[in-house]
Coordinates of C-alpha atoms in Angstrom, one line a residue:
Chain A
M723 CA 12.1 -25.2 38.2
N724 CA 12.2 -21.9 37.3
D725 CA 15.3 -23.1 34.6
T726 CA 13.3 -26.3 33.2
V727 CA 10.4 -23.4 32.5
I728 CA 13.2 -21.2 31.0
D729 CA 14.9 -23.9 28.4
V730 CA 11.7 -24.8 27.7
L731 CA 10.9 -21.3 26.5
T732 CA 14.0 -21.1 24.5
A733 CA 13.7 -24.8 23.6
I734 CA 10.0 -23.8 22.0
C735 CA 11.6 -20.4 20.7
L736 CA 14.3 -22.9 19.0
L737 CA 11.6 -25.0 16.7
G738 CA 9.7 -21.8 16.4
G739 CA 12.8 -19.9 14.6
A740 CA 14.2 -23.1 13.0
L741 CA 10.5 -23.3 11.5
M742 CA 10.5 -19.8 10.1
S743 CA 13.6 -20.9 8.4
V744 CA 12.5 -24.7 7.0
A745 CA 8.9 -21.5 5.7
A746 CA 11.7 -19.7 4.2
G747 CA 13.0 -22.2 3.2
V748 CA 10.4 -24.4 1.6
G749 CA 8.8 -21.1 0.3
L750 CA 12.2 -20.5 -1.4
L751 CA 11.5 -23.5 -4.1
R752 CA 8.2 -23.7 -4.5
F753 CA 7.0 -20.2 -5.1
P754 CA 6.6 -19.8 -8.9
D755 CA 8.2 -16.6 -9.8
L756 CA 10.3 -13.6 -8.1
L757 CA 7.4 -11.5 -6.7
A758 CA 5.9 -14.4 -4.6
R759 CA 9.4 -15.7 -3.4
M760 CA 10.4 -12.6 -2.2
H761 CA 7.0 -13.1 0.6
A762 CA 9.2 -16.5 1.9
A763 CA 12.9 -14.3 2.9
T764 CA 10.1 -11.4 4.2
K765 CA 8.0 -12.2 7.3
P766 CA 9.3 -15.8 7.8
Q767 CA 12.1 -14.8 8.3
V768 CA 11.8 -11.2 10.8
L769 CA 9.4 -13.5 12.3
G770 CA 12.6 -16.3 12.6
L771 CA 14.8 -13.6 14.1
L772 CA 12.6 -12.3 15.9
L773 CA 12.7 -16.0 18.2
F774 CA 16.2 -17.2 17.4
L775 CA 16.4 -13.9 19.4
L776 CA 14.7 -14.6 21.5
A777 CA 16.7 -17.8 22.6
I778 CA 19.1 -15.5 23.5
G779 CA 18.2 -12.6 25.4
L780 CA 16.1 -15.8 28.0
Q781 CA 19.4 -18.9 28.1
M782 CA 21.1 -15.7 28.3
R783 CA 19.6 -14.0 31.0
S784 CA 21.3 -10.9 31.4
W785 CA 19.7 -8.3 31.0
V786 CA 22.6 -5.5 29.3
L787 CA 21.8 -8.0 26.7
V788 CA 18.5 -6.8 26.0
P789 CA 19.1 -3.9 24.0
V790 CA 21.8 -5.6 21.3
L791 CA 18.8 -8.0 20.8
M792 CA 16.3 -5.5 19.6
V793 CA 19.4 -3.1 18.1
C794 CA 19.2 -6.2 15.8
W795 CA 15.5 -7.1 15.3
I796 CA 14.8 -3.4 14.8
F797 CA 17.6 -3.2 11.9
M798 CA 16.2 -6.2 10.6
L799 CA 12.8 -5.4 10.0
L800 CA 14.1 -2.3 9.0
T801 CA 16.0 -3.6 6.0
V802 CA 14.3 -5.8 5.7
P803 CA 11.4 -4.3 3.3
V804 CA 14.0 -2.2 2.0
S805 CA 15.9 -4.7 -0.2
A806 CA 12.3 -6.6 -1.0
H807 CA 11.4 -3.5 -2.7
M808 CA 14.6 -2.3 -4.8
V809 CA 14.7 -6.5 -4.9
G810 CA 10.6 -6.6 -6.1
R811 CA 10.7 -3.0 -8.0
A812 CA 14.0 -4.2 -10.6
G813 CA 11.6 -7.1 -10.7
Y814 CA 9.1 -5.6 -12.3
R815 CA 11.0 -3.7 -14.8
T816 CA 12.9 -5.7 -15.3
K817 CA 9.4 -8.1 -16.1
H818 CA 11.4 -11.0 -14.3
M819 CA 8.4 -12.5 -12.9
R820 CA 5.6 -14.8 -14.9
R821 CA 2.7 -11.5 -16.1
D822 CA 0.2 -15.0 -16.0
L823 CA 0.3 -15.4 -12.6
L824 CA -1.4 -12.5 -12.2
S825 CA -5.3 -11.6 -11.5
M826 CA -4.6 -8.5 -11.8
D827 CA -2.2 -5.5 -11.9
E828 CA -2.5 -1.5 -11.1
L829 CA 0.0 -1.0 -11.4
D830 CA 0.1 -2.0 -15.4
E831 CA -2.2 -0.3 -15.5
V832 CA -1.5 3.5 -15.3
V833 CA 2.7 2.8 -16.4
E834 CA 0.5 1.5 -19.9
K835 CA -1.6 4.8 -19.6
A836 CA 1.3 7.4 -18.9
A837 CA 4.0 5.5 -21.6
N838 CA 1.1 6.5 -23.8
K839 CA 0.5 9.9 -22.5
R840 CA 4.2 10.3 -23.3
A841 CA 4.2 8.7 -26.6
P842 CA 0.9 9.3 -28.7
D843 CA 2.2 8.9 -32.1
R844 CA 3.6 5.6 -30.9
N845 CA 0.8 2.9 -31.5
P846 CA 0.1 1.3 -28.3
T847 CA 0.5 -2.3 -29.7
E848 CA 3.9 -1.8 -29.3
R849 CA 4.3 -4.3 -26.6
P850 CA 3.8 -7.8 -28.2
D851 CA 5.2 -8.7 -24.5
E852 CA 2.0 -7.8 -22.3
T853 CA -1.2 -9.1 -22.4
Chain B
M662 CA 29.3 24.3 0.7
T663 CA 26.6 26.1 2.4
R664 CA 23.3 24.4 3.9
E665 CA 21.1 24.3 6.0
R666 CA 21.3 24.7 9.8
I667 CA 18.7 22.0 11.1
P668 CA 17.7 23.0 15.0
F669 CA 18.9 21.1 17.0
I670 CA 15.4 19.5 18.4
T671 CA 14.6 17.9 14.6
E672 CA 17.8 16.6 14.7
L673 CA 17.3 15.1 18.7
P674 CA 16.0 12.0 17.3
L675 CA 18.3 10.7 15.2
I676 CA 20.7 11.9 18.2
I677 CA 19.1 9.7 20.5
W678 CA 18.5 6.7 18.2
L679 CA 22.2 6.5 18.0
V680 CA 23.3 6.7 21.4
I681 CA 20.8 3.4 21.6
V682 CA 22.8 2.4 19.6
W683 CA 26.4 3.2 20.7
G684 CA 24.8 2.0 24.6
A685 CA 23.9 -1.4 22.5
L686 CA 26.2 -2.7 20.6
W687 CA 29.0 -1.5 24.2
Q688 CA 26.8 -2.7 26.2
D689 CA 27.7 -0.6 28.9
F690 CA 24.1 1.5 29.8
S691 CA 26.5 4.1 32.2
P692 CA 26.3 7.9 31.5
G693 CA 30.2 8.4 31.4
N694 CA 29.6 6.6 27.4
L695 CA 26.4 8.1 27.2
I696 CA 28.0 10.7 27.2
F697 CA 30.9 9.9 24.6
G698 CA 28.5 8.5 22.6
G699 CA 26.6 11.6 22.3
L700 CA 29.0 13.9 21.1
I701 CA 29.7 10.7 18.7
A702 CA 26.5 11.2 17.2
Y703 CA 26.2 14.4 17.6
A704 CA 29.8 14.6 15.0
V705 CA 28.0 11.9 12.4
A706 CA 25.0 13.5 12.5
N707 CA 26.7 16.1 11.1
L708 CA 29.5 15.5 9.5
L709 CA 27.6 13.0 6.9
Y710 CA 24.9 15.1 6.6
L711 CA 22.1 13.3 5.1
P712 CA 18.5 15.8 4.9
P713 CA 16.7 15.8 7.3
V714 CA 13.1 13.0 8.1
E715 CA 10.2 15.4 8.8
L716 CA 8.5 14.2 11.9
S717 CA 5.4 15.7 12.3
G718 CA 5.6 16.0 16.2
R719 CA 3.4 13.9 17.6
F720 CA 3.7 10.7 18.8
N721 CA 1.3 8.7 20.7
V722 CA 2.5 5.8 22.4
L723 CA -1.4 5.1 24.0
Y724 CA -1.3 4.1 20.3
A725 CA 1.5 2.8 19.9
V726 CA 2.2 -0.1 22.3
P727 CA -1.4 -1.4 20.6
F728 CA 0.2 -1.5 17.8
V729 CA 3.6 -3.5 18.0
G730 CA 1.2 -6.3 19.6
R731 CA -1.4 -6.7 16.3
F732 CA 2.9 -6.0 14.0
I733 CA 3.9 -8.7 15.9
Y734 CA 0.3 -11.3 16.0
K735 CA 0.0 -10.0 12.4
L736 CA 3.5 -11.5 11.8
V737 CA 3.2 -14.7 13.1
V738 CA 0.2 -15.2 11.0
A739 CA 1.3 -14.0 7.4
S740 CA 4.8 -15.9 8.5
F741 CA 2.1 -18.5 8.6
E742 CA 0.0 -17.7 5.9
V743 CA 3.3 -18.4 4.1
F744 CA 4.0 -21.0 4.8
W745 CA 1.5 -23.0 4.2
L746 CA 0.4 -20.8 0.4
S747 CA 3.6 -22.6 0.1
L748 CA 3.4 -26.3 1.1
T749 CA -0.7 -26.4 -0.5
R750 CA -0.3 -23.9 -3.5
G751 CA 3.4 -23.7 -3.5
P752 CA 3.4 -23.7 -8.0
R753 CA 0.3 -22.7 -8.3
L754 CA -0.2 -19.9 -6.8
V755 CA -2.3 -16.7 -8.5
N756 CA -1.1 -13.3 -7.5
A757 CA -2.4 -9.6 -8.5
V758 CA -0.6 -5.8 -7.9
V759 CA -3.1 -4.4 -5.9
A760 CA -2.8 -0.4 -5.6
V761 CA -3.9 1.3 -2.4
Q762 CA -4.5 4.7 -2.4
L763 CA -3.6 6.4 1.3
R764 CA -4.6 9.7 3.0
S765 CA -1.7 10.2 4.4
Q766 CA 0.7 12.8 2.1
S767 CA 3.8 12.8 4.3
D768 CA 6.8 10.8 3.0
L769 CA 7.6 10.0 6.9
L770 CA 3.9 8.4 7.1
V771 CA 4.1 6.6 3.1
T772 CA 7.0 4.9 4.2
T773 CA 7.0 3.7 7.3
T774 CA 3.1 2.4 6.1
G775 CA 5.6 1.0 3.4
H776 CA 7.4 -0.6 6.2
A777 CA 5.0 -2.2 8.1
L778 CA 3.1 -3.7 4.6
S779 CA 5.7 -5.6 3.6
L780 CA 6.4 -8.0 6.9
I781 CA 2.6 -8.0 8.5
P782 CA -0.5 -9.3 5.8
G783 CA 0.7 -10.7 2.2
S784 CA 1.8 -7.9 0.6
L785 CA 5.7 -6.0 -1.4
V786 CA 5.8 -3.1 -1.8
I787 CA 6.7 -2.8 -5.3
E788 CA 6.0 0.6 -6.9
V789 CA 5.9 3.9 -4.4
D790 CA 3.5 6.8 -6.4
R791 CA 5.0 10.2 -4.6
S792 CA 3.1 12.8 -5.6
T793 CA -0.8 10.7 -5.1
S794 CA 0.8 8.3 -2.3
T795 CA -0.2 5.3 -4.2
L796 CA 1.3 2.0 -3.4
Y797 CA 1.8 -0.3 -5.3
L798 CA 2.1 -4.6 -3.6
H799 CA 2.3 -7.3 -4.9
C800 CA -0.1 -9.7 -3.1
L801 CA 0.2 -13.4 -2.5
N802 CA -2.4 -15.6 -2.7
I803 CA -5.3 -12.2 -5.0
E804 CA -8.4 -14.8 -6.9
T805 CA -11.2 -12.3 -7.2
P806 CA -11.8 -8.4 -6.6
G807 CA -12.7 -9.7 -3.3
D808 CA -9.4 -10.7 -1.7
A809 CA -7.8 -7.1 -3.5
A810 CA -11.2 -5.0 -0.7
K811 CA -9.8 -7.3 2.1
I812 CA -6.7 -6.4 1.0
R813 CA -6.8 -3.0 0.9
S814 CA -8.9 -2.3 4.1
D815 CA -6.7 -3.4 5.8
V816 CA -3.4 -1.5 4.9
R817 CA -5.6 1.3 5.8
A818 CA -6.8 0.6 8.4
T819 CA -2.9 -0.1 9.5
E820 CA -1.6 3.8 8.3
A821 CA -5.1 4.6 10.4
W822 CA -2.3 3.1 12.7
L823 CA 0.3 4.9 11.9
I824 CA -1.4 7.8 11.8
R825 CA -3.2 7.5 15.4
I826 CA 0.6 6.8 16.6
M827 CA 2.6 10.1 14.3
G828 CA 0.8 10.9 11.8
T829 CA 0.5 15.4 11.5
R830 CA -2.5 16.9 13.1
D831 CA -3.7 16.8 9.9
D832 CA -3.8 13.7 8.9
L833 CA -5.5 13.1 12.0
A834 CA -8.6 14.8 11.6
L835 CA -9.0 13.5 8.2
L836 CA -8.9 10.4 9.8
Q837 CA -11.6 11.3 12.9
T838 CA -14.1 13.4 10.0
E839 CA -13.6 9.8 9.0
D840 CA -14.4 7.7 10.7
R841 CA -17.3 10.8 12.6
F842 CA -19.3 9.5 8.1
A843 CA -18.6 5.7 9.0
Q844 CA -20.8 5.8 11.8
E845 CA -23.2 8.2 10.8
N846 CA -23.0 5.6 8.6
D847 CA -23.1 2.9 10.6
N848 CA -26.4 4.5 12.6
R849 CA -28.3 5.3 9.2
E850 CA -28.5 1.2 8.4
G851 CA -29.3 0.7 11.4
G852 CA -27.1 -2.2 11.0
V853 CA -28.6 -4.1 8.4
S854 CA -24.8 -4.8 6.4
K855 CA -23.7 -5.6 9.3

């Protein structure tokens, strides 16, 4: 009886994790630019990993494994935002993104202002890729 | 090479964390293994020197536990939201880069908030202005300034949680003043707007 319950819970966790992997994949395929794709690569994947680890913990039924699984997830939590930030930041700076898809860009205003302050003699219309 | 000695108490959280990782990896939490792990952690922390993280000296478990719950709930919501957007909107998605100014000046808190934000609402930190502690977030599906305002208040709510858990006393005092002002405003309006 107890075993069946645990098996069902494991199955739910595994299916949920698989669904989240699909979500990340669909997002990578369908989102239009790099920054949007980074969203798909971070959130569903972290949740997916959590569900898979839960499934492992439920099936193995040993307490000694729990800290490893937790450390595993914590490292995921620590590293995923950093990598997403680095890729996103590099993408933004090298303009690997579609500006036409942004409804507002408050960073661009700041960058523009800073650029004008540093070189006041430079013509601000020098950057033709900006709108 | 001269360097400032770090007091042991500042190093302690790092060493405890390293010992936990050590024990977890060996899957062995017997005292002997932990003591050996502690020695290795101490050696690693002193030989491979990194600037110490400036902790605030407080940690409130009463707020930390509900925060973890809120975090996992929001993570589930955000994951399904990304999934739903990818299925229904896909290439026609409209995003925005939103600037959010945080209250805290502490590096640790700005970093933690940025970390939490990358995972919970539909946002991604693309730039940090450390001098003004402003985060520039890339957010999915923002079409109107109203959506951006919602993100901003959500970000500040997350930051408020983190300040209550581990912010400095100054930040906490700031937050309490802010709460009091908000309450007074609510009282004055007499619940007309809400």
